[in-house]
């Protein structure tokens, strides 16, 4: 492949996966910053082959690491600052700050903070939490679960002990009627494994092999590695993603969909274990349990994607609209942040594409994602609509750090390495409360955030 093609692939890879963890800065396509795509179509056209990095993956990362060399960045800073000595000094100061920015390690812990759990690995339970758990159990024990009450109770978080059944109910996978649930589960699980028998052997056929190959490449990039790199888990994820892609030809498989399996899989593993899943050998579970977890994860992921499939169809129009709406919303709720990014020519697409494509899963520890999804499933159109307000609240939460950055490179490295490693339920709850405030203020009056 030509060098130009490889650089295009590298930039698309970086947009989703973030900059390689080299401790240095992103490579400029031209001195100062990368060439901007003026339209989404142009952006799509110059990055359309990035999913298929294949055997060139290591080479692309090596290219990125080479381009991210700090001496190269300093040389760029010197060139830009030649006409203005003060500008040069400011950029050197910015580079110094960026060197000390926290970089996300390759594995994001499932547990954000040890303070969020006791020595057994399960969440520490206060008297208030015990009371909430009792309310959940009472609500779920009835012959017909009141889904509206369940949503209200779930908005503030779901106890781990009842999260699996609650997610299945809120997603629409299980009926509210308790007597029907077991028969529905059996039927849906049999249906899924019928798809496996019908379609999975075609994964190496000429018209499907590219899809399967890309899935096979993407799964090892997921987090937490200690989970997804277990051979049994890799096999399960490959089957789930391949069957979904075959049954949804309008979009097929798109990178980003793979991340959406993980929260469901982890939550449904918790039905069978007490310890943290990262340190658990999934293959030690009984075969029936593994089959149930796989089928349930497939159907619940499918329910989620039904509401956001236009994020993954040709040209990804759902993401186009959401990134544009995010820009308009931020321009109204925090004009200083918006103008600051405009001044340094940071396009929202350059960081918010990943936020929309991966539902913030690359920005937060997995435990925080699971807590976030409690609310998304309780909130009407949580994944498709409320997520916009969460992204807006998430962006302006870092306004101090954003306004301190004084160049394009500094802003980009910050926005792709936001320091959330030690976040827990408290931080997610504050984020969700702010997102709800924004939704209350703007959702019913969209012209309020349009200029």
mmCIF file with all atom_site columns, C-alpha atoms in Angstrom, residues 42 46 72 81 93 115 124 126 187 197 213 219 227 265 272 282 313 319 349 372 418 421 431 435-436:
data_model
loop_
_atom_site.group_PDB
_atom_site.id
_atom_site.type_symbol
_atom_site.label_atom_id
_atom_site.label_alt_id
_atom_site.label_comp_id
_atom_site.label_asym_id
_atom_site.label_entity_id
_atom_site.label_seq_id
_atom_site.pdbx_PDB_ins_code
_atom_site.Cartn_x
_atom_site.Cartn_y
_atom_site.Cartn_z
_atom_site.occupancy
_atom_site.B_iso_or_equiv
_atom_site.pdbx_formal_charge
_atom_site.auth_seq_id
_atom_site.auth_comp_id
_atom_site.auth_asym_id
_atom_site.auth_atom_id
_atom_site.pdbx_PDB_model_num
ATOM 1  C CA . UNK A 1 42  ? -14.983 14.067  2.886  1.00 0.00 ? 42  UNK A CA 1
ATOM 2  C CA . UNK A 1 46  ? -10.445 9.762   3.351  1.00 0.00 ? 46  UNK A CA 1
ATOM 3  C CA . UNK A 1 72  ? 9.198   16.127  15.824 1.00 0.00 ? 72  UNK A CA 1
ATOM 4  C CA . UNK A 1 81  ? 6.807   30.107  16.605 1.00 0.00 ? 81  UNK A CA 1
ATOM 5  C CA . UNK A 1 93  ? 5.032   25.330  27.989 1.00 0.00 ? 93  UNK A CA 1
ATOM 6  C CA . UNK A 1 115 ? -13.422 2.237   47.835 1.00 0.00 ? 115 UNK A CA 1
ATOM 7  C CA . UNK A 1 124 ? -19.998 -2.190  49.735 1.00 0.00 ? 124 UNK A CA 1
ATOM 8  C CA . UNK A 1 126 ? -24.900 0.906   53.002 1.00 0.00 ? 126 UNK A CA 1
ATOM 9  C CA . UNK A 1 187 ? -37.344 -19.670 22.875 1.00 0.00 ? 187 UNK A CA 1
ATOM 10 C CA . UNK A 1 197 ? -26.154 -23.354 12.969 1.00 0.00 ? 197 UNK A CA 1
ATOM 11 C CA . UNK A 1 213 ? -11.730 -11.118 9.510  1.00 0.00 ? 213 UNK A CA 1
ATOM 12 C CA . UNK A 1 219 ? -11.751 -8.110  19.466 1.00 0.00 ? 219 UNK A CA 1
ATOM 13 C CA . UNK A 1 227 ? -11.447 -10.869 29.849 1.00 0.00 ? 227 UNK A CA 1
ATOM 14 C CA . UNK A 1 265 ? -21.589 -9.953  28.728 1.00 0.00 ? 265 UNK A CA 1
ATOM 15 C CA . UNK A 1 272 ? -23.270 -16.956 37.915 1.00 0.00 ? 272 UNK A CA 1
ATOM 16 C CA . UNK A 1 282 ? -14.953 -17.783 32.106 1.00 0.00 ? 282 UNK A CA 1
ATOM 17 C CA . UNK A 1 313 ? -25.299 2.570   8.304  1.00 0.00 ? 313 UNK A CA 1
ATOM 18 C CA . UNK A 1 319 ? -23.322 10.165  14.274 1.00 0.00 ? 319 UNK A CA 1
ATOM 19 C CA . UNK A 1 349 ? -15.872 15.363  14.860 1.00 0.00 ? 349 UNK A CA 1
ATOM 20 C CA . UNK A 1 372 ? -24.156 4.773   33.007 1.00 0.00 ? 372 UNK A CA 1
ATOM 21 C CA . UNK A 1 418 ? -9.375  12.484  29.808 1.00 0.00 ? 418 UNK A CA 1
ATOM 22 C CA . UNK A 1 421 ? -9.373  6.219   35.548 1.00 0.00 ? 421 UNK A CA 1
ATOM 23 C CA . UNK A 1 431 ? -22.474 13.619  35.321 1.00 0.00 ? 431 UNK A CA 1
ATOM 24 C CA . UNK A 1 435 ? -27.055 15.740  31.738 1.00 0.00 ? 435 UNK A CA 1
ATOM 25 C CA . UNK A 1 436 ? -30.615 15.536  33.019 1.00 0.00 ? 436 UNK A CA 1
#
